[in-house]
PDB file of C-alpha atoms and ligand atoms in Angstrom:
ATOM      1  CA  MET A1445     -12.331 -14.745  17.067  1.00  0.00           C
ATOM      2  CA  LYS A1446     -12.137 -15.859  13.439  1.00  0.00           C
ATOM      3  CA  TYR A1447      -8.818 -15.297  11.698  1.00  0.00           C
ATOM      4  CA  ALA A1448      -7.230 -15.828   8.274  1.00  0.00           C
ATOM      5  CA  LEU A1449      -3.513 -16.363   7.837  1.00  0.00           C
ATOM      6  CA  LEU A1450      -1.304 -15.646   4.851  1.00  0.00           C
ATOM      7  CA  ASP A1451       2.450 -16.329   4.793  1.00  0.00           C
ATOM      8  CA  ARG A1452       5.185 -15.436   2.305  1.00  0.00           C
ATOM      9  CA  GLY A1453       5.723 -19.088   1.386  1.00  0.00           C
ATOM     10  CA  ASP A1454       9.381 -19.380   2.372  1.00  0.00           C
ATOM     11  CA  ARG A1455      10.420 -22.013   4.912  1.00  0.00           C
ATOM     12  CA  LEU A1456      10.615 -19.718   7.974  1.00  0.00           C
ATOM     13  CA  SER A1457       7.262 -18.062   7.234  1.00  0.00           C
ATOM     14  CA  ARG A1458       5.604 -21.466   6.760  1.00  0.00           C
ATOM     15  CA  GLU A1459       7.052 -22.727  10.076  1.00  0.00           C
ATOM     16  CA  LEU A1460       5.828 -19.605  11.868  1.00  0.00           C
ATOM     17  CA  SER A1461       2.438 -20.019  10.252  1.00  0.00           C
ATOM     18  CA  GLU A1462       2.172 -23.573  11.636  1.00  0.00           C
ATOM     19  CA  GLN A1463       3.314 -22.359  15.061  1.00  0.00           C
ATOM     20  CA  PHE A1464       0.687 -19.623  15.031  1.00  0.00           C
ATOM     21  CA  GLN A1465      -2.081 -22.069  14.120  1.00  0.00           C
ATOM     22  CA  THR A1466      -1.102 -24.429  16.958  1.00  0.00           C
ATOM     23  CA  LEU A1467      -1.000 -21.595  19.507  1.00  0.00           C
ATOM     24  CA  ALA A1468      -4.254 -20.135  18.173  1.00  0.00           C
ATOM     25  CA  ALA A1469      -6.118 -23.466  18.361  1.00  0.00           C
ATOM     26  CA  ALA A1470      -5.068 -23.838  22.016  1.00  0.00           C
ATOM     27  CA  ARG A1471      -6.595 -20.398  22.673  1.00  0.00           C
ATOM     28  CA  GLY A1472      -9.862 -21.163  20.866  1.00  0.00           C
ATOM     29  CA  LEU A1473      -9.209 -18.921  17.837  1.00  0.00           C
ATOM     30  CA  THR A1474     -10.854 -20.258  14.675  1.00  0.00           C
ATOM     31  CA  PRO A1475      -9.355 -20.233  11.169  1.00  0.00           C
ATOM     32  CA  ASP A1476     -11.790 -18.785   8.614  1.00  0.00           C
ATOM     33  CA  ASP A1477     -10.637 -17.785   5.110  1.00  0.00           C
ATOM     34  CA  THR A1478     -14.081 -16.557   4.020  1.00  0.00           C
ATOM     35  CA  ALA A1479     -15.249 -14.122   6.690  1.00  0.00           C
ATOM     36  CA  PRO A1480     -12.365 -13.498   9.102  1.00  0.00           C
ATOM     37  CA  GLU A1481     -12.379 -10.703  11.674  1.00  0.00           C
ATOM     38  CA  LEU A1482      -8.581 -10.610  11.815  1.00  0.00           C
ATOM     39  CA  VAL A1483      -6.143 -11.158   8.925  1.00  0.00           C
ATOM     40  CA  LEU A1484      -2.587 -12.099   9.849  1.00  0.00           C
ATOM     41  CA  SER A1485       0.308 -11.876   7.446  1.00  0.00           C
ATOM     42  CA  ILE A1486       3.636 -13.551   8.163  1.00  0.00           C
ATOM     43  CA  GLY A1487       6.631 -12.504   6.055  1.00  0.00           C
ATOM     44  CA  GLY A1488       7.164  -8.804   5.376  1.00  0.00           C
ATOM     45  CA  ASP A1489       5.424  -5.655   4.213  1.00  0.00           C
ATOM     46  CA  GLY A1490       5.113  -7.286   0.774  1.00  0.00           C
ATOM     47  CA  THR A1491       3.170 -10.150   2.379  1.00  0.00           C
ATOM     48  CA  LEU A1492       0.802  -7.686   4.027  1.00  0.00           C
ATOM     49  CA  LEU A1493       0.202  -6.097   0.604  1.00  0.00           C
ATOM     50  CA  GLN A1494      -0.817  -9.560  -0.669  1.00  0.00           C
ATOM     51  CA  ALA A1495      -3.062 -10.109   2.373  1.00  0.00           C
ATOM     52  CA  PHE A1496      -4.714  -6.719   1.747  1.00  0.00           C
ATOM     53  CA  HIS A1497      -5.442  -7.599  -1.886  1.00  0.00           C
ATOM     54  CA  ARG A1498      -6.818 -11.009  -0.944  1.00  0.00           C
ATOM     55  CA  PHE A1499      -9.298  -9.452   1.513  1.00  0.00           C
ATOM     56  CA  LYS A1500      -9.817  -5.974  -0.033  1.00  0.00           C
ATOM     57  CA  ASP A1501     -13.486  -6.724  -0.697  1.00  0.00           C
ATOM     58  CA  ARG A1502     -13.928  -7.044   3.086  1.00  0.00           C
ATOM     59  CA  VAL A1503     -11.644  -4.139   3.980  1.00  0.00           C
ATOM     60  CA  ASP A1504     -14.364  -2.392   6.005  1.00  0.00           C
ATOM     61  CA  ASP A1505     -14.945  -5.503   8.141  1.00  0.00           C
ATOM     62  CA  VAL A1506     -11.452  -6.859   8.926  1.00  0.00           C
ATOM     63  CA  SER A1507      -8.402  -5.751  10.865  1.00  0.00           C
ATOM     64  CA  PHE A1508      -4.853  -6.651   9.833  1.00  0.00           C
ATOM     65  CA  VAL A1509      -1.834  -7.686  11.897  1.00  0.00           C
ATOM     66  CA  GLY A1510       1.614  -8.217  10.376  1.00  0.00           C
ATOM     67  CA  VAL A1511       4.468 -10.403  11.590  1.00  0.00           C
ATOM     68  CA  HIS A1512       7.894  -9.751  10.088  1.00  0.00           C
ATOM     69  CA  THR A1513      10.466 -12.506   9.663  1.00  0.00           C
ATOM     70  CA  GLY A1514      13.305  -9.942   9.309  1.00  0.00           C
ATOM     71  CA  HIS A1515      13.538  -6.370  10.603  1.00  0.00           C
ATOM     72  CA  LEU A1516      10.302  -4.710  11.670  1.00  0.00           C
ATOM     73  CA  GLY A1517       8.452  -3.336   8.683  1.00  0.00           C
ATOM     74  CA  PHE A1518       6.013  -0.505   8.083  1.00  0.00           C
ATOM     75  CA  TYR A1519       2.957  -2.744   8.256  1.00  0.00           C
ATOM     76  CA  ALA A1520       4.393  -5.697  10.179  1.00  0.00           C
ATOM     77  CA  ASP A1521       4.897  -4.799  13.854  1.00  0.00           C
ATOM     78  CA  TRP A1522       5.491  -8.231  15.383  1.00  0.00           C
ATOM     79  CA  GLN A1523       8.695 -10.240  15.156  1.00  0.00           C
ATOM     80  CA  LYS A1524       9.159 -13.943  14.624  1.00  0.00           C
ATOM     81  CA  ASP A1525       9.945 -14.836  18.268  1.00  0.00           C
ATOM     82  CA  GLU A1526       6.856 -13.003  19.586  1.00  0.00           C
ATOM     83  CA  LEU A1527       4.075 -15.307  18.378  1.00  0.00           C
ATOM     84  CA  PRO A1528       3.136 -16.641  21.869  1.00  0.00           C
ATOM     85  CA  THR A1529       2.661 -13.048  23.132  1.00  0.00           C
ATOM     86  CA  LEU A1530       0.742 -12.053  20.015  1.00  0.00           C
ATOM     87  CA  VAL A1531      -1.669 -15.000  20.328  1.00  0.00           C
ATOM     88  CA  GLU A1532      -2.116 -14.302  24.053  1.00  0.00           C
ATOM     89  CA  PHE A1533      -2.979 -10.653  23.292  1.00  0.00           C
ATOM     90  CA  ILE A1534      -5.385 -11.590  20.457  1.00  0.00           C
ATOM     91  CA  ALA A1535      -7.172 -14.025  22.782  1.00  0.00           C
ATOM     92  CA  THR A1536      -7.365 -11.737  25.826  1.00  0.00           C
ATOM     93  CA  LYS A1537      -6.926  -8.050  24.885  1.00  0.00           C
ATOM     94  CA  GLN A1538      -9.182  -5.586  23.142  1.00  0.00           C
ATOM     95  CA  PRO A1539      -6.950  -3.987  20.484  1.00  0.00           C
ATOM     96  CA  TRP A1540      -7.230  -0.383  19.452  1.00  0.00           C
ATOM     97  CA  LYS A1541      -7.834   0.158  15.759  1.00  0.00           C
ATOM     98  CA  VAL A1542      -5.655   2.350  13.560  1.00  0.00           C
ATOM     99  CA  SER A1543      -6.864   3.188  10.049  1.00  0.00           C
ATOM    100  CA  TYR A1544      -4.704   4.252   7.108  1.00  0.00           C
ATOM    101  CA  PRO A1545      -5.921   5.879   3.856  1.00  0.00           C
ATOM    102  CA  LEU A1546      -6.064   3.964   0.566  1.00  0.00           C
ATOM    103  CA  ILE A1547      -6.115   5.214  -3.029  1.00  0.00           C
ATOM    104  CA  GLN A1548      -9.109   4.630  -5.271  1.00  0.00           C
ATOM    105  CA  ILE A1549      -8.030   4.234  -8.896  1.00  0.00           C
ATOM    106  CA  ASP A1550     -10.717   4.401 -11.607  1.00  0.00           C
ATOM    107  CA  ILE A1551      -9.455   3.090 -14.937  1.00  0.00           C
ATOM    108  CA  VAL A1552     -11.592   4.459 -17.782  1.00  0.00           C
ATOM    109  CA  THR A1553     -11.665   2.757 -21.202  1.00  0.00           C
ATOM    110  CA  ASP A1554     -14.261   3.066 -23.998  1.00  0.00           C
ATOM    111  CA  ALA A1555     -15.888  -0.117 -22.689  1.00  0.00           C
ATOM    112  CA  SER A1556     -15.962   0.464 -18.921  1.00  0.00           C
ATOM    113  CA  THR A1557     -14.719   2.155 -15.780  1.00  0.00           C
ATOM    114  CA  VAL A1558     -13.109  -0.272 -13.351  1.00  0.00           C
ATOM    115  CA  SER A1559     -12.204   0.741  -9.781  1.00  0.00           C
ATOM    116  CA  HIS A1560      -9.281  -0.610  -7.776  1.00  0.00           C
ATOM    117  CA  LEU A1561      -7.862   0.059  -4.312  1.00  0.00           C
ATOM    118  CA  ALA A1562      -4.146   0.356  -3.527  1.00  0.00           C
ATOM    119  CA  LEU A1563      -2.475   0.272  -0.138  1.00  0.00           C
ATOM    120  CA  ASN A1564       0.958   1.564  -1.248  1.00  0.00           C
ATOM    121  CA  GLU A1565       0.633   3.122  -4.683  1.00  0.00           C
ATOM    122  CA  PHE A1566      -0.553   3.216  -8.252  1.00  0.00           C
ATOM    123  CA  SER A1567       2.153   3.439 -10.927  1.00  0.00           C
ATOM    124  CA  LEU A1568       1.936   4.083 -14.653  1.00  0.00           C
ATOM    125  CA  LYS A1569       4.678   3.293 -17.188  1.00  0.00           C
ATOM    126  CA  SER A1570       4.823   2.874 -20.931  1.00  0.00           C
ATOM    127  CA  VAL A1571       5.759  -0.529 -22.352  1.00  0.00           C
ATOM    128  CA  ASP A1572       7.756   1.124 -25.181  1.00  0.00           C
ATOM    129  CA  GLY A1573       9.986   3.860 -23.804  1.00  0.00           C
ATOM    130  CA  THR A1574       8.742   7.270 -22.794  1.00  0.00           C
ATOM    131  CA  LEU A1575       5.329   7.699 -21.198  1.00  0.00           C
ATOM    132  CA  VAL A1576       3.388  10.711 -22.475  1.00  0.00           C
ATOM    133  CA  ALA A1577       0.328  11.617 -20.416  1.00  0.00           C
ATOM    134  CA  GLY A1578      -1.640  14.687 -19.471  1.00  0.00           C
ATOM    135  CA  ILE A1579      -2.223  15.350 -15.780  1.00  0.00           C
ATOM    136  CA  ASN A1580      -5.362  17.224 -14.736  1.00  0.00           C
ATOM    137  CA  ILE A1581      -6.006  18.264 -11.163  1.00  0.00           C
ATOM    138  CA  ASN A1582      -9.683  18.698 -10.237  1.00  0.00           C
ATOM    139  CA  ASP A1583     -10.593  18.594 -13.946  1.00  0.00           C
ATOM    140  CA  GLU A1584      -8.230  21.465 -14.843  1.00  0.00           C
ATOM    141  CA  PRO A1585      -5.177  20.776 -17.077  1.00  0.00           C
ATOM    142  CA  PHE A1586      -2.040  20.893 -14.911  1.00  0.00           C
ATOM    143  CA  GLU A1587       0.845  19.597 -17.029  1.00  0.00           C
ATOM    144  CA  MET A1588       1.853  17.271 -19.844  1.00  0.00           C
ATOM    145  CA  PHE A1589       4.175  14.578 -18.475  1.00  0.00           C
ATOM    146  CA  ARG A1590       6.929  12.966 -20.506  1.00  0.00           C
ATOM    147  CA  GLY A1591       9.288  10.539 -18.831  1.00  0.00           C
ATOM    148  CA  ASP A1592       9.569   7.051 -17.352  1.00  0.00           C
ATOM    149  CA  GLY A1593       6.363   7.105 -15.347  1.00  0.00           C
ATOM    150  CA  ILE A1594       4.086   8.492 -12.656  1.00  0.00           C
ATOM    151  CA  VAL A1595       3.600   7.110  -9.154  1.00  0.00           C
ATOM    152  CA  VAL A1596       0.628   8.073  -6.965  1.00  0.00           C
ATOM    153  CA  SER A1597       1.067   6.879  -3.402  1.00  0.00           C
ATOM    154  CA  THR A1598      -0.839   6.700  -0.142  1.00  0.00           C
ATOM    155  CA  PRO A1599       0.671   8.138   3.067  1.00  0.00           C
ATOM    156  CA  SER A1600       1.693   4.643   4.251  1.00  0.00           C
ATOM    157  CA  GLY A1601       3.046   3.881   0.751  1.00  0.00           C
ATOM    158  CA  SER A1602       5.109   7.086   0.866  1.00  0.00           C
ATOM    159  CA  THR A1603       7.966   5.131   2.480  1.00  0.00           C
ATOM    160  CA  GLY A1604       7.995   2.644  -0.435  1.00  0.00           C
ATOM    161  CA  TYR A1605       8.428   3.422  -4.156  1.00  0.00           C
ATOM    162  CA  ASN A1606       7.569   7.101  -3.566  1.00  0.00           C
ATOM    163  CA  LYS A1607      10.565   7.564  -1.263  1.00  0.00           C
ATOM    164  CA  SER A1608      12.960   6.198  -3.895  1.00  0.00           C
ATOM    165  CA  LEU A1609      11.624   8.900  -6.245  1.00  0.00           C
ATOM    166  CA  GLY A1610      12.410  11.685  -3.768  1.00  0.00           C
ATOM    167  CA  GLY A1611       8.803  12.079  -2.594  1.00  0.00           C
ATOM    168  CA  ALA A1612       8.018  13.253   0.929  1.00  0.00           C
ATOM    169  CA  ILE A1613       7.117  10.881   3.737  1.00  0.00           C
ATOM    170  CA  ILE A1614       3.536  11.570   4.837  1.00  0.00           C
ATOM    171  CA  HIS A1615       2.105  10.545   8.196  1.00  0.00           C
ATOM    172  CA  PRO A1616      -0.751   8.049   7.614  1.00  0.00           C
ATOM    173  CA  SER A1617      -3.124  10.073   9.781  1.00  0.00           C
ATOM    174  CA  LEU A1618      -3.245  12.597   6.899  1.00  0.00           C
ATOM    175  CA  GLU A1619      -5.860  11.772   4.274  1.00  0.00           C
ATOM    176  CA  ALA A1620      -3.933  12.557   1.114  1.00  0.00           C
ATOM    177  CA  ILE A1621      -2.350  11.157  -2.035  1.00  0.00           C
ATOM    178  CA  GLN A1622       1.060  12.079  -3.435  1.00  0.00           C
ATOM    179  CA  ILE A1623       1.986  12.276  -7.130  1.00  0.00           C
ATOM    180  CA  ALA A1624       5.689  11.691  -7.858  1.00  0.00           C
ATOM    181  CA  GLU A1625       7.511  11.742 -11.171  1.00  0.00           C
ATOM    182  CA  LEU A1626       9.709   8.969 -12.455  1.00  0.00           C
ATOM    183  CA  ALA A1627      12.547  10.565 -14.473  1.00  0.00           C
ATOM    184  CA  SER A1628      10.592  13.313 -16.231  1.00  0.00           C
ATOM    185  CA  ILE A1629      12.119  14.897 -19.319  1.00  0.00           C
ATOM    186  CA  ASN A1630      12.591  18.608 -18.739  1.00  0.00           C
ATOM    187  CA  ASN A1631      14.125  20.787 -21.461  1.00  0.00           C
ATOM    188  CA  ARG A1632      13.120  23.705 -23.731  1.00  0.00           C
ATOM    189  CA  VAL A1633      10.287  21.632 -25.213  1.00  0.00           C
ATOM    190  CA  TYR A1634       8.950  19.529 -22.345  1.00  0.00           C
ATOM    191  CA  ARG A1635       8.223  20.901 -18.878  1.00  0.00           C
ATOM    192  CA  THR A1636       6.727  19.411 -15.729  1.00  0.00           C
ATOM    193  CA  LEU A1637       6.694  20.732 -12.171  1.00  0.00           C
ATOM    194  CA  GLY A1638       9.518  18.411 -11.098  1.00  0.00           C
ATOM    195  CA  SER A1639       8.409  18.275  -7.447  1.00  0.00           C
ATOM    196  CA  SER A1640       5.992  15.796  -5.996  1.00  0.00           C
ATOM    197  CA  ILE A1641       2.502  17.079  -5.225  1.00  0.00           C
ATOM    198  CA  VAL A1642       0.309  16.197  -2.240  1.00  0.00           C
ATOM    199  CA  LEU A1643      -3.464  16.324  -2.827  1.00  0.00           C
ATOM    200  CA  PRO A1644      -6.021  16.428   0.012  1.00  0.00           C
ATOM    201  CA  LYS A1645      -9.003  14.113   0.228  1.00  0.00           C
ATOM    202  CA  HIS A1646     -11.437  16.360  -1.650  1.00  0.00           C
ATOM    203  CA  HIS A1647      -9.127  16.711  -4.693  1.00  0.00           C
ATOM    204  CA  HIS A1648      -8.478  14.237  -7.486  1.00  0.00           C
ATOM    205  CA  CYS A1649      -6.087  13.865 -10.389  1.00  0.00           C
ATOM    206  CA  ASP A1650      -6.772  12.441 -13.848  1.00  0.00           C
ATOM    207  CA  ILE A1651      -3.935  10.959 -15.847  1.00  0.00           C
ATOM    208  CA  THR A1652      -4.777  10.873 -19.567  1.00  0.00           C
ATOM    209  CA  PRO A1653      -2.413   8.776 -21.683  1.00  0.00           C
ATOM    210  CA  ASP A1654      -2.696   8.246 -25.450  1.00  0.00           C
ATOM    211  CA  PRO A1655      -5.293   5.432 -25.721  1.00  0.00           C
ATOM    212  CA  GLU A1656      -3.119   3.789 -28.407  1.00  0.00           C
ATOM    213  CA  GLU A1657      -0.191   3.502 -25.989  1.00  0.00           C
ATOM    214  CA  GLN A1658       0.653   0.141 -24.418  1.00  0.00           C
ATOM    215  CA  LEU A1659       0.920   0.704 -20.675  1.00  0.00           C
ATOM    216  CA  TYR A1660       1.914  -1.022 -17.488  1.00  0.00           C
ATOM    217  CA  LEU A1661      -0.481  -0.171 -14.664  1.00  0.00           C
ATOM    218  CA  GLY A1662       0.937  -1.074 -11.250  1.00  0.00           C
ATOM    219  CA  ILE A1663      -1.260  -1.481  -8.183  1.00  0.00           C
ATOM    220  CA  ASP A1664       1.050  -2.249  -5.253  1.00  0.00           C
ATOM    221  CA  HIS A1665       2.889  -5.480  -6.199  1.00  0.00           C
ATOM    222  CA  LEU A1666       0.477  -6.238  -9.093  1.00  0.00           C
ATOM    223  CA  VAL A1667       1.169  -5.161 -12.692  1.00  0.00           C
ATOM    224  CA  MET A1668      -1.463  -5.065 -15.476  1.00  0.00           C
ATOM    225  CA  PRO A1669      -0.500  -4.510 -19.116  1.00  0.00           C
ATOM    226  CA  MET A1670      -3.267  -2.479 -20.836  1.00  0.00           C
ATOM    227  CA  THR A1671      -4.072  -0.504 -23.981  1.00  0.00           C
ATOM    228  CA  GLY A1672      -7.102   1.644 -24.736  1.00  0.00           C
ATOM    229  CA  VAL A1673      -6.885   3.576 -21.460  1.00  0.00           C
ATOM    230  CA  ARG A1674      -8.577   6.967 -21.799  1.00  0.00           C
ATOM    231  CA  SER A1675      -8.093   8.165 -18.261  1.00  0.00           C
ATOM    232  CA  ILE A1676      -7.001   7.077 -14.795  1.00  0.00           C
ATOM    233  CA  ILE A1677      -8.602   8.955 -11.923  1.00  0.00           C
ATOM    234  CA  CYS A1678      -6.861   8.802  -8.542  1.00  0.00           C
ATOM    235  CA  ARG A1679      -8.341  10.020  -5.269  1.00  0.00           C
ATOM    236  CA  VAL A1680      -8.313   9.176  -1.556  1.00  0.00           C
ATOM    237  CA  ALA A1681     -10.678   6.192  -1.180  1.00  0.00           C
ATOM    238  CA  GLU A1682     -13.695   6.243   1.126  1.00  0.00           C
ATOM    239  CA  SER A1683     -12.551   2.928   2.656  1.00  0.00           C
ATOM    240  CA  LYS A1684      -9.454   2.621   4.809  1.00  0.00           C
ATOM    241  CA  ILE A1685      -7.330  -0.303   5.911  1.00  0.00           C
ATOM    242  CA  THR A1686      -7.559  -0.994   9.644  1.00  0.00           C
ATOM    243  CA  PHE A1687      -4.778  -2.461  11.777  1.00  0.00           C
ATOM    244  CA  ALA A1688      -5.384  -4.086  15.160  1.00  0.00           C
ATOM    245  CA  ARG A1689      -2.811  -2.707  17.592  1.00  0.00           C
ATOM    246  CA  TYR A1690      -2.058  -4.535  20.825  1.00  0.00           C
ATOM    247  CA  ARG A1691       0.823  -2.195  21.689  1.00  0.00           C
ATOM    248  CA  PRO A1692       2.135   1.139  20.318  1.00  0.00           C
ATOM    249  CA  PHE A1693       3.881   1.183  16.930  1.00  0.00           C
ATOM    250  CA  PRO A1694       4.726   4.875  16.291  1.00  0.00           C
ATOM    251  CA  PHE A1695       5.150   5.725  12.614  1.00  0.00           C
ATOM    252  CA  TRP A1696       8.143   8.046  13.053  1.00  0.00           C
ATOM    253  CA  ASN A1697       9.994   5.391  15.096  1.00  0.00           C
ATOM    254  CA  ARG A1698       9.532   3.016  12.158  1.00  0.00           C
ATOM    255  CA  VAL A1699      10.783   5.641   9.704  1.00  0.00           C
ATOM    256  CA  ARG A1700      13.819   6.316  11.891  1.00  0.00           C
ATOM    257  CA  SER A1701      14.725   2.701  12.412  1.00  0.00           C
ATOM    258  CA  ALA A1702      14.218   1.816   8.712  1.00  0.00           C
ATOM    259  CA  PHE A1703      16.090   4.723   7.152  1.00  0.00           C
ATOM    260  CA  ILE A1704      18.378   6.286   9.783  1.00  0.00           C
ATOM    261  CA  GLY A1705      19.164   3.498  12.265  1.00  0.00           C
ATOM    262  CA  SER A1706      18.975   3.524  16.039  1.00  0.00           C
ATOM    263  CA  GLU A1707      22.681   4.402  16.616  1.00  0.00           C
ATOM    264  CA  ASN A1708      22.387   7.919  15.109  1.00  0.00           C
TER     265      ASN A1708
HETATM  266  P1  LIG B 274       9.600  -6.319  -3.636  1.00  0.00           P
HETATM  267  O1  LIG B 274      10.355  -5.760  -4.792  1.00  0.00           O
HETATM  268  O2  LIG B 274       9.761  -7.748  -3.280  1.00  0.00           O
HETATM  269  O3  LIG B 274       9.842  -5.442  -2.289  1.00  0.00           O
HETATM  270  C1  LIG B 274      10.093  -4.128  -2.299  1.00  0.00           C
HETATM  271  C2  LIG B 274      10.532  -3.672  -0.903  1.00  0.00           C
HETATM  272  O4  LIG B 274       9.605  -2.662  -0.491  1.00  0.00           O
HETATM  273  C3  LIG B 274      10.546  -4.747   0.195  1.00  0.00           C
HETATM  274  O5  LIG B 274      11.710  -4.570   0.964  1.00  0.00           O
HETATM  275  C4  LIG B 274       9.302  -4.427   1.003  1.00  0.00           C
HETATM  276  O6  LIG B 274       9.413  -4.772   2.377  1.00  0.00           O
HETATM  277  C5  LIG B 274       9.277  -2.916   0.870  1.00  0.00           C
HETATM  278  N1  LIG B 274       7.994  -2.273   1.151  1.00  0.00           N
HETATM  279  C6  LIG B 274       6.738  -2.648   0.815  1.00  0.00           C
HETATM  280  N2  LIG B 274       5.854  -1.744   1.238  1.00  0.00           N
HETATM  281  C7  LIG B 274       6.563  -0.770   1.871  1.00  0.00           C
HETATM  282  C8  LIG B 274       6.218   0.430   2.518  1.00  0.00           C
HETATM  283  N3  LIG B 274       4.943   0.848   2.610  1.00  0.00           N
HETATM  284  N4  LIG B 274       7.210   1.186   3.056  1.00  0.00           N
HETATM  285  C9  LIG B 274       8.491   0.808   2.976  1.00  0.00           C
HETATM  286  N5  LIG B 274       8.889  -0.315   2.369  1.00  0.00           N
HETATM  287  C10 LIG B 274       7.929  -1.093   1.812  1.00  0.00           C
HETATM  288  O7  LIG B 274       8.072  -6.028  -3.917  1.00  0.00           O
HETATM  289  P2  LIG B 274       6.814  -6.390  -3.057  1.00  0.00           P
HETATM  290  O8  LIG B 274       7.232  -7.081  -1.806  1.00  0.00           O
HETATM  291  O9  LIG B 274       5.875  -7.025  -3.977  1.00  0.00           O
HETATM  292  O10 LIG B 274       6.338  -4.927  -2.687  1.00  0.00           O
HETATM  293  C11 LIG B 274       5.810  -4.075  -3.675  1.00  0.00           C
HETATM  294  C12 LIG B 274       6.211  -2.708  -3.273  1.00  0.00           C
HETATM  295  O11 LIG B 274       7.573  -2.522  -3.607  1.00  0.00           O
HETATM  296  C13 LIG B 274       5.504  -1.626  -4.041  1.00  0.00           C
HETATM  297  O12 LIG B 274       4.246  -1.338  -3.488  1.00  0.00           O
HETATM  298  C14 LIG B 274       6.476  -0.466  -3.940  1.00  0.00           C
HETATM  299  O13 LIG B 274       6.190   0.390  -2.826  1.00  0.00           O
HETATM  300  C15 LIG B 274       7.812  -1.132  -3.705  1.00  0.00           C
HETATM  301  N6  LIG B 274       8.674  -0.860  -4.854  1.00  0.00           N
HETATM  302  C16 LIG B 274       9.716  -0.028  -4.667  1.00  0.00           C
HETATM  303  C17 LIG B 274      10.528   0.314  -5.735  1.00  0.00           C
HETATM  304  C18 LIG B 274      11.663   1.249  -5.501  1.00  0.00           C
HETATM  305  O14 LIG B 274      11.828   1.666  -4.334  1.00  0.00           O
HETATM  306  N7  LIG B 274      12.419   1.597  -6.520  1.00  0.00           N
HETATM  307  C19 LIG B 274      10.295  -0.186  -7.019  1.00  0.00           C
HETATM  308  C20 LIG B 274       9.200  -1.020  -7.183  1.00  0.00           C
HETATM  309  C21 LIG B 274       8.386  -1.348  -6.094  1.00  0.00           C
HETATM  310  P3  LIG B 274       9.449  -6.273   2.926  1.00  0.00           P
HETATM  311  O15 LIG B 274      10.825  -6.761   2.667  1.00  0.00           O
HETATM  312  O16 LIG B 274       9.137  -6.092   4.370  1.00  0.00           O
HETATM  313  O17 LIG B 274       8.400  -7.054   2.177  1.00  0.00           O
END
């Protein structure tokens, strides 16, 4: 088994990373940063986002496993004192594979169309104040948005930025994307739906800003300043991220323990 390892870079994550490598070597697992079968992230959900972006070109060929140094996360299902068990399972057990949808984001300028994948979400904001952008759904005009920004999330990203915007939490077995508004302006002149919208796999949305506008395009933890954007097309991607599961990690248990607590 060939594995790649990425840690958050803090002292605890680095120590755990060294511990993992020692345990893995004793079990005959081989480090391989070029063509791994398994990608391990040690840190938090943010570290798994970084691991995804490092290996997104091989997303159809790798499985991910996350170790959390704090509370269990949404992507990281192993805790810091469980590394010996995790290595034992990787060396001896056949995991089952769980796949979560991703978003494909096509950014259209006069010069090119560039595609990206996001695990949590795509976000759009204006550098100078209010964002003004048209939203089309399946090539039909839907609304003209004015406000702080627009966030389009995956089901597994629905517990991240989307949740802070009042979006619904979507189970990652559903192939969908969710569009949520960031502080839209709604008065006699400007009007948007005001609720978040969930689109199925065979639908897409186009966001059309003013090409003169300076924008911030966010893809998970990455932010790109851009101008000259004619359109941004978001849809459920054909590829999915795959997690190797060595024991159950039910989504609704994670939601409950993250947002409600086990005492309730
Ligand atoms: P960060 O600001 O360092 O971390 C943001 C927090 O979001 C961390 O606690 C992280 O968990 C958590 N998180 C990441 N993915 C999640 C998910 N799918 N469900 C629930 N929580 C999640 O930024 P980062 O570590 O680079 O992560 C970027 C993510 O932050 C974005 O993709 C976005 O979802 C989220 N974000 C949220 C807001 C907001 O809620 N207002 C604003 C901007 C960005 P860990 O501590 O386990 O890493």
